[in-house]
Short mmCIF file of C-alpha atoms in Angstrom, two decimals:
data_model
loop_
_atom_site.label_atom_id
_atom_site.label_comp_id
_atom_site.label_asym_id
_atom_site.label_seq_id
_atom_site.Cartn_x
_atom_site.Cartn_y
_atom_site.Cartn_z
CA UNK A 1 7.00 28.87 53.80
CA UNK A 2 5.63 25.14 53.32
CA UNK A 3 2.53 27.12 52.03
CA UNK A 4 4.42 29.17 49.53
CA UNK A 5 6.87 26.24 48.47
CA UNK A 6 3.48 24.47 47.70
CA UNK A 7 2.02 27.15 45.88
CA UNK A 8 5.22 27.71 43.69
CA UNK A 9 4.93 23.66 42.88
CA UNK A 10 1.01 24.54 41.91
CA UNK A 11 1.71 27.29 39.66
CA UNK A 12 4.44 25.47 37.85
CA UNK A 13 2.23 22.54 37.04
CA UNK A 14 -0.18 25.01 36.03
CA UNK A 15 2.22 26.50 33.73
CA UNK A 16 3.02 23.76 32.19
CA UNK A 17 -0.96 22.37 31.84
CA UNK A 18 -1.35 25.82 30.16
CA UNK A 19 1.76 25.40 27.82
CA UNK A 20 0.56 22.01 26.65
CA UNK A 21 -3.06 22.95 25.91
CA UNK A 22 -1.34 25.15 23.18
CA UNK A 23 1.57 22.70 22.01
CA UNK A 24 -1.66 20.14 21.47
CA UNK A 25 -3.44 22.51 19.03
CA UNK A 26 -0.52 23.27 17.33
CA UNK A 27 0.56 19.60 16.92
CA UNK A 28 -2.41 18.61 15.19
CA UNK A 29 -2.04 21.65 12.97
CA UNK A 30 0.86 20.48 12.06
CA UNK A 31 0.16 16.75 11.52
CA UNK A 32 -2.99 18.04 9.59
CA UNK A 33 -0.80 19.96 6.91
CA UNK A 34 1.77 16.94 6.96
CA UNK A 35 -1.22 14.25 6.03
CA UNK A 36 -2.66 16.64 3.35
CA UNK A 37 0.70 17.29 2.12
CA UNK A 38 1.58 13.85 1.57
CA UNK A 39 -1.53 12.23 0.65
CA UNK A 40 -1.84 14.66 -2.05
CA UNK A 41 -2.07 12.00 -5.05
CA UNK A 42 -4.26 9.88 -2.64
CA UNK A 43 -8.18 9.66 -2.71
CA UNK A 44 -9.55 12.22 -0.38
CA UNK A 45 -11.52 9.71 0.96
CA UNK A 46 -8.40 8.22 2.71
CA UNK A 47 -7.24 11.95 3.98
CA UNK A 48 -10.13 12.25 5.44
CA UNK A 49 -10.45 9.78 7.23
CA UNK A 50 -6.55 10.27 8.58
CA UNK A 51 -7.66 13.63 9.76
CA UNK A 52 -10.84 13.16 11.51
CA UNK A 53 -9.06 10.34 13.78
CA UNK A 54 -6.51 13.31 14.27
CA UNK A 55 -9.56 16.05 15.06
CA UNK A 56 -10.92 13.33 17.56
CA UNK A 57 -7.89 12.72 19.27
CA UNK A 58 -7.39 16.75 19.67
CA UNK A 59 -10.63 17.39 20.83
CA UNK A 60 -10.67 14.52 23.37
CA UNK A 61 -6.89 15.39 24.41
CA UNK A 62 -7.97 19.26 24.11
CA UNK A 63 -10.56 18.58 26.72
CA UNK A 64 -8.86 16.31 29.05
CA UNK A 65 -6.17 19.30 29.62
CA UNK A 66 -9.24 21.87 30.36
CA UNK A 67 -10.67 19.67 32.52
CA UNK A 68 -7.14 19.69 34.36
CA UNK A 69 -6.66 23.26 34.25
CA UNK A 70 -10.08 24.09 36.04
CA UNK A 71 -9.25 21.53 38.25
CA UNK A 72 -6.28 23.08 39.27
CA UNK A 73 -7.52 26.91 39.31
CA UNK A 74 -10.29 25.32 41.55
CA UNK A 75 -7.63 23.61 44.26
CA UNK A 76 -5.50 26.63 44.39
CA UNK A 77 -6.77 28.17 47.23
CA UNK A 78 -3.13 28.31 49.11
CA UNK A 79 -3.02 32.44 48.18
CA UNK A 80 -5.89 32.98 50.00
CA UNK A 81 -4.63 30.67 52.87
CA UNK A 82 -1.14 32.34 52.86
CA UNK A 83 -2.70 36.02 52.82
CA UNK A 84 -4.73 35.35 55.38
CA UNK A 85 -1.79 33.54 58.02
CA UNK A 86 0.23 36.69 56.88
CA UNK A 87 -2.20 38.85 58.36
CA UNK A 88 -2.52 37.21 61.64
CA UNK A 89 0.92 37.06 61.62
CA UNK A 90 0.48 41.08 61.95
CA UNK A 91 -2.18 40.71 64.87
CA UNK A 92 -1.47 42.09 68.59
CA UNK A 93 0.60 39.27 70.19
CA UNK A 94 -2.22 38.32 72.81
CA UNK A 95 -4.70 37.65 69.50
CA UNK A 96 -1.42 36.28 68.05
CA UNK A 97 -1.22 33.48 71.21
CA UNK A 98 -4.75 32.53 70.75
CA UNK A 99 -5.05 31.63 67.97
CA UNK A 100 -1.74 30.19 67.40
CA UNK A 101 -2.49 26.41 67.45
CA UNK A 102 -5.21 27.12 64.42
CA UNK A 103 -2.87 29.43 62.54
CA UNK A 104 -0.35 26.28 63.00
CA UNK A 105 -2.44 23.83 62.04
CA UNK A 106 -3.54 25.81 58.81
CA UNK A 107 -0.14 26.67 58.04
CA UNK A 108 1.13 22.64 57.24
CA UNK A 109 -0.35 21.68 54.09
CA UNK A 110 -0.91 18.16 53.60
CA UNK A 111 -2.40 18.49 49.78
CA UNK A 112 -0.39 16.05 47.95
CA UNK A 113 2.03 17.85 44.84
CA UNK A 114 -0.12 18.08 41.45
CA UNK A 115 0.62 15.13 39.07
CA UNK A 116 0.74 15.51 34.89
CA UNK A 117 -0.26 12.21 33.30
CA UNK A 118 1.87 10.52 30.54
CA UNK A 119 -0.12 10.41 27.06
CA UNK A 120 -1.64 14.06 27.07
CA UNK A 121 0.19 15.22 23.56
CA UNK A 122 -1.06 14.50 20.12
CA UNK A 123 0.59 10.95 19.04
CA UNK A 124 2.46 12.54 16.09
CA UNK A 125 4.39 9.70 15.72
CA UNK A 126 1.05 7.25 15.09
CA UNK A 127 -0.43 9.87 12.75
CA UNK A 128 3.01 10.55 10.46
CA UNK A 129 4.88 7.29 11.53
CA UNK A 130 5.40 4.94 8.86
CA UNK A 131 2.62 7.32 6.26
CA UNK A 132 3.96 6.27 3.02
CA UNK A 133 3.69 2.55 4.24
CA UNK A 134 -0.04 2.99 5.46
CA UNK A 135 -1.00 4.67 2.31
CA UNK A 136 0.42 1.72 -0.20
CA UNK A 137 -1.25 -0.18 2.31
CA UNK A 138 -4.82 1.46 1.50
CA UNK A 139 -3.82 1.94 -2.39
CA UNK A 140 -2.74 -1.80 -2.45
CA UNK A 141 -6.65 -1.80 -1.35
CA UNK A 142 -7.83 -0.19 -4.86
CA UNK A 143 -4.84 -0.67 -7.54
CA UNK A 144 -4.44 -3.91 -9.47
CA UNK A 145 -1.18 -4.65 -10.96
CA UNK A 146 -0.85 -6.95 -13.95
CA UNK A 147 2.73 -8.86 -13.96
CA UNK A 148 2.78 -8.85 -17.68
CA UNK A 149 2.34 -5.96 -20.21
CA UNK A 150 1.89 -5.87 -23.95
CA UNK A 151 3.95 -4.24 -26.41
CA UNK A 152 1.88 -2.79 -29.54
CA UNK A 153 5.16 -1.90 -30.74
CA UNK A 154 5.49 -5.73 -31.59
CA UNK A 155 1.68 -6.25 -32.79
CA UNK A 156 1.16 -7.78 -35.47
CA UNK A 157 -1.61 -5.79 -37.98
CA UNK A 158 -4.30 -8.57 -37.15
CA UNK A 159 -4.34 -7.93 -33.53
CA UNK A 160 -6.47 -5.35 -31.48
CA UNK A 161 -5.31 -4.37 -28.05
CA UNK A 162 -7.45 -2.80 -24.98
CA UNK A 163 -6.44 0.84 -23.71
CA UNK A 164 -4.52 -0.52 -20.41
CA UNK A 165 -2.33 -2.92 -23.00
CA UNK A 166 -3.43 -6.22 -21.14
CA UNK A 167 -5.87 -8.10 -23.41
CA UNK A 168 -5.41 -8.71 -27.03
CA UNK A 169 -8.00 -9.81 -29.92
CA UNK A 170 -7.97 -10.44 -33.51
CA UNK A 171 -9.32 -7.69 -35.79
CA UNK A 172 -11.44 -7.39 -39.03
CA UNK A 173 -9.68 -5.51 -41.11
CA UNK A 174 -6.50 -6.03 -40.32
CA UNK A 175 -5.02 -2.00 -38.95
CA UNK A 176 -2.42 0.34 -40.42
CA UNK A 177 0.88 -0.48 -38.53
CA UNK A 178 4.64 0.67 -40.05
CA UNK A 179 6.76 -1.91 -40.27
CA UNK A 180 9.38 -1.17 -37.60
CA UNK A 181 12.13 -3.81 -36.71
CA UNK A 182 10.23 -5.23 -33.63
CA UNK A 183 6.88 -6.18 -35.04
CA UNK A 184 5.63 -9.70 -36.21
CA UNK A 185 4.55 -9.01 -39.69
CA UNK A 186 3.74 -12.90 -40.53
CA UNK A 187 2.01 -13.76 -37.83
CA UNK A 188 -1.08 -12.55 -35.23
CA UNK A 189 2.13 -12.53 -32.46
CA UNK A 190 2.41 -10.47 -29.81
CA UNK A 191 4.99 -10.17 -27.63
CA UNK A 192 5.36 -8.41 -23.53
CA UNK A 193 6.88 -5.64 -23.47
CA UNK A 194 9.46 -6.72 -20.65
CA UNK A 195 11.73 -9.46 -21.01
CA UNK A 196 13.71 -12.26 -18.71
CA UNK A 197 17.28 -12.81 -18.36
CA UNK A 198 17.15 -14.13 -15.12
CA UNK A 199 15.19 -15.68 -11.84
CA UNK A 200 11.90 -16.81 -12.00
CA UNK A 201 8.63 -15.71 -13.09
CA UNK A 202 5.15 -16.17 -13.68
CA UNK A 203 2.11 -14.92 -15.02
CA UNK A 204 -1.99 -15.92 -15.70
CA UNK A 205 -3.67 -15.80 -18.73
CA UNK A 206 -7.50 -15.93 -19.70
CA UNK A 207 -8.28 -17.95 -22.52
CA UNK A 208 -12.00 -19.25 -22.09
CA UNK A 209 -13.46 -20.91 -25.28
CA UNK A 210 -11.26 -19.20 -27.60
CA UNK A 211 -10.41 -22.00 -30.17
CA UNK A 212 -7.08 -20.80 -31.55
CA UNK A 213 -4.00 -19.76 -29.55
CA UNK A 214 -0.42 -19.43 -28.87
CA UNK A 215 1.17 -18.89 -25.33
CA UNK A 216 4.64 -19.17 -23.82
CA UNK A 217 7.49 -17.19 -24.46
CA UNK A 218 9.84 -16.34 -27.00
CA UNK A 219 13.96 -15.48 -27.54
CA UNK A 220 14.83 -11.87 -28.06
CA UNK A 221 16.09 -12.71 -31.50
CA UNK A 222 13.05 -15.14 -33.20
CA UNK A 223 12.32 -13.79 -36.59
CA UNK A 224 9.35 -11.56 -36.62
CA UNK A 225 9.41 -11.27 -40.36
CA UNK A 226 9.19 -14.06 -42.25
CA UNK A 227 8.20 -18.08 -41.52
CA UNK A 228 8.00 -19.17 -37.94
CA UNK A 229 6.68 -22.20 -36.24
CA UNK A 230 6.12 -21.95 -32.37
CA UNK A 231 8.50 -24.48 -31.41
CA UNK A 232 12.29 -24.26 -29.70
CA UNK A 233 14.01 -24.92 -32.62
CA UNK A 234 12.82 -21.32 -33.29
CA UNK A 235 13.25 -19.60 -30.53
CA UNK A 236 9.69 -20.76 -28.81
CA UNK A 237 8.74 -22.35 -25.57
CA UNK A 238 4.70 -23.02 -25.94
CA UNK A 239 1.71 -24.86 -26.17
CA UNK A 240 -0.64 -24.89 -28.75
CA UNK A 241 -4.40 -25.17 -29.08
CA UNK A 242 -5.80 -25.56 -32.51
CA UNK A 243 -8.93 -27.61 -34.07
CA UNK A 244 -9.32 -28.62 -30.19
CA UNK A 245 -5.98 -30.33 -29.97
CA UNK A 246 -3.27 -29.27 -27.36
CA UNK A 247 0.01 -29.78 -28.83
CA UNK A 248 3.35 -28.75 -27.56
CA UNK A 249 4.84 -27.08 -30.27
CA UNK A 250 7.32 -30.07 -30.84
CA UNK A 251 4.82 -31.66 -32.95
CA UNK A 252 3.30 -33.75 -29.25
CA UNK A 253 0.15 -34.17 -28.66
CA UNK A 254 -0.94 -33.25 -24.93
CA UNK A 255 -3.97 -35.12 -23.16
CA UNK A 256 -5.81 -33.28 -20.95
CA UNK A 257 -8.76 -34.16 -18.77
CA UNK A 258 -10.32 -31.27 -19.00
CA UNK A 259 -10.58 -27.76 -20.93
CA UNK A 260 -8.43 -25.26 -19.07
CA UNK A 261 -10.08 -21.61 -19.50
CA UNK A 262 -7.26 -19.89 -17.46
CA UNK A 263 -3.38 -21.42 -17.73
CA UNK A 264 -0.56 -20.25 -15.50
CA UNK A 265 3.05 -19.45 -17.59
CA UNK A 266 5.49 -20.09 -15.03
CA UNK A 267 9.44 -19.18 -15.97
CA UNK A 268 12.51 -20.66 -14.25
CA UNK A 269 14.89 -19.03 -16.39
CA UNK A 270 18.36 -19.96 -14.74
CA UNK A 271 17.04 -23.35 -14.81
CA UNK A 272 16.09 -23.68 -17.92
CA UNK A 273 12.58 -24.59 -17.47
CA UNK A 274 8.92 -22.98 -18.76
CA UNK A 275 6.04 -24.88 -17.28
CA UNK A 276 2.27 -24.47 -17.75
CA UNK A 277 -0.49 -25.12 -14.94
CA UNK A 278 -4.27 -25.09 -15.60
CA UNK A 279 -4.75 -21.82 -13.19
CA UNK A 280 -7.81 -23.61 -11.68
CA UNK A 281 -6.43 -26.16 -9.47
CA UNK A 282 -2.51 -26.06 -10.72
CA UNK A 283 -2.45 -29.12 -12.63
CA UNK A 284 0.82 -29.59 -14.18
CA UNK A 285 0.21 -29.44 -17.99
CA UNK A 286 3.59 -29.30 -20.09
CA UNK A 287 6.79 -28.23 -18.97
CA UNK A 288 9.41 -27.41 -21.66
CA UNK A 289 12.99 -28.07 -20.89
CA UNK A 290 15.80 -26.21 -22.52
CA UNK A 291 18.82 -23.66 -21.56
CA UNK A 292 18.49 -19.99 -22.16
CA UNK A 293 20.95 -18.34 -23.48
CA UNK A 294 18.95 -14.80 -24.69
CA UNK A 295 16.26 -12.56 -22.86
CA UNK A 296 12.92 -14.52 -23.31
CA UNK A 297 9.54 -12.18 -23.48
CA UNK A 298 5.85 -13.21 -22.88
CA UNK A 299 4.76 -14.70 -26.53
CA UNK A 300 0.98 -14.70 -27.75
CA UNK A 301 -0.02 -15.53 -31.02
CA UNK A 302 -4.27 -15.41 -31.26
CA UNK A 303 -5.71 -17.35 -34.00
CA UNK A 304 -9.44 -16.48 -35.51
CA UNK A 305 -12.45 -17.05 -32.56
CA UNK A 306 -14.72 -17.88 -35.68
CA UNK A 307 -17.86 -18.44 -33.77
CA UNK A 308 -16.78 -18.48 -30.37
CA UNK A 309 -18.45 -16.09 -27.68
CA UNK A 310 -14.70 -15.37 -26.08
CA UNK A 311 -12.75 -13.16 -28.43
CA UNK A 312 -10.40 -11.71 -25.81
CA UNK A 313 -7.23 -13.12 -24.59
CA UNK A 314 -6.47 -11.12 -20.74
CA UNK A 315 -3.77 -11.20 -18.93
CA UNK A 316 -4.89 -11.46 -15.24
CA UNK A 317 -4.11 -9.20 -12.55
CA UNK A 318 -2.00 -10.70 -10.12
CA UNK A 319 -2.05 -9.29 -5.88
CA UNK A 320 0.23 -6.63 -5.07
#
């Protein structure tokens, strides 16, 4: 009976070895379809990559459960054991006598109880856990996001802007634009194409040796029709450069040390401030002062590069 108790113990582990060798394969079928599912928009570059550290970990946890199985089939020799003390059980009782002590001895089994280790499924919760969080993760890798983005609806005719709406440049001739109620029709102004009614914000621009420009931002309402001077008495928060002087647009003159070729537009709206850094090492270089009372956009008005190699005004992309 201790024999057969064992062997019942044996079987059931065995039963269970055999059960998960089939649960594994069909948990990383499973987590397969749900990673190709998902990841769908994703590079298949990335997919792959998910699934072959999923194939891996089935083949290795595949094997580890085979190896456990024929380890098992090769320990089970109690049926042999028990047949063969069930026939001597059957033997004349002198031959029963004699060899009673053996048949005793063979009959108490001292193997110790099979034991399943913790870990042998597929971690589905590793593979699937968290997946839309690990894939921004690896897209945050690749995509670039740029904090502001123009509006052509607001160009004026004079200005030319690149496919993904982010740089701007004047243009020879000027285009063929209908004069809708949003567009600057007096000046090379441009405007973002989100505005700010609230908290704070900030965003880089490129300027290199372009000689004549605008940048700060503007009131919903300034007048996009007829005269305008970039100041606050207009509805403008900027600094100027023009005929290599730095003004800022109150009719001030601003000293700089040097030439900034990238300047950082930094918005407090709610408290009433619009500062400007030279990107480079964030030297303060004008902050304007005021209280906001309308949304304010990102304003850009691009004079004539003349000779200058830099034409193009970029907004820079800004980490995710």
């Amino acid at each position: 009976m201790p024999l057969q108790e064992k062997l019942k113990v044996f079987n059931k582990v065995k039963q269970t070895c055999d059960q998960t060798a089939v649960h594994i394969k069909s948990q990383a079928q499973h987590t397969e379809k749900q990673i190709k599912e998902f990841e769908k928009p994703v590079s298949t570059r990335g997919r792959g990559a998910r699934i072959a550290v999923l194939k891996e970990e089935e083949k290795q946890k595949s094997q580890n459960m085979k190896e456990k199985i024929e380890q098992m089939n090769r320990e089970i020799s109690l049926s042999d054991t028990i047949r063969a003390i069930e026939g001597e059980l059957k033997d004349e009782d002198i031959s029963f006598l004699q060899n009673f002590k053996t048949m005793k001895e063979r009959a108490q089994c001292t193997m110790p109880d099979p034991q399943l280790v913790s870990g042998g499924l597929i971690d589905v919760a590793k593979h699937l856990g968290n997946l839309k969080f690990r894939v921004w993760e690896k897209m945050k890798e690749i995509i670039k996001h740029t904090p502001v983005i123009l509006d052509p609806n607001t160009a004026s005719s004079r200005l030319s802007l690149s496919d993904d709406l982010t740089s701007v440049s004047r243009t020879d001739p000027e285009q063929q634009v209908p004069d809708n109620p949003e567009r600057f029709m007096t000046y090379s102004t441009i405007l973002g194409s989100k505005g700010f009614s609230s908290g704070k914000h900030s965003w880089e621009v490129e300027l290199g040796d372009h000689p004549v420009w605008n940048l700060g931002v503007a009131k919903e309402s300034v007048d996009r029709k007829g005269e305008l001077f970039a100041s606050p008495e207009y509805g403008i928060w900027s600094i100027l450069l023009n005929s290599g002087t730095y003004t800022n647009g109150k009719g001030e003159t601003l000293l700089l040390k040097k030439k900034p070729q990238r300047i950082r537009v930094q918005l407090d709206y709610d408290q009433g401030e619009v500062s400007f850094y030279d990107s480079k090492d964030m030297t303060l270089i004008y902050s304007h002062k005021d209280t906001f009372t309308e949304t304010l956009y990102p304003y850009f008005s691009i004079g004539s590069a003349g000779d200058a190699k830099c034409t193009v005004v970029q907004i820079c992309q800004s980490e995710v």
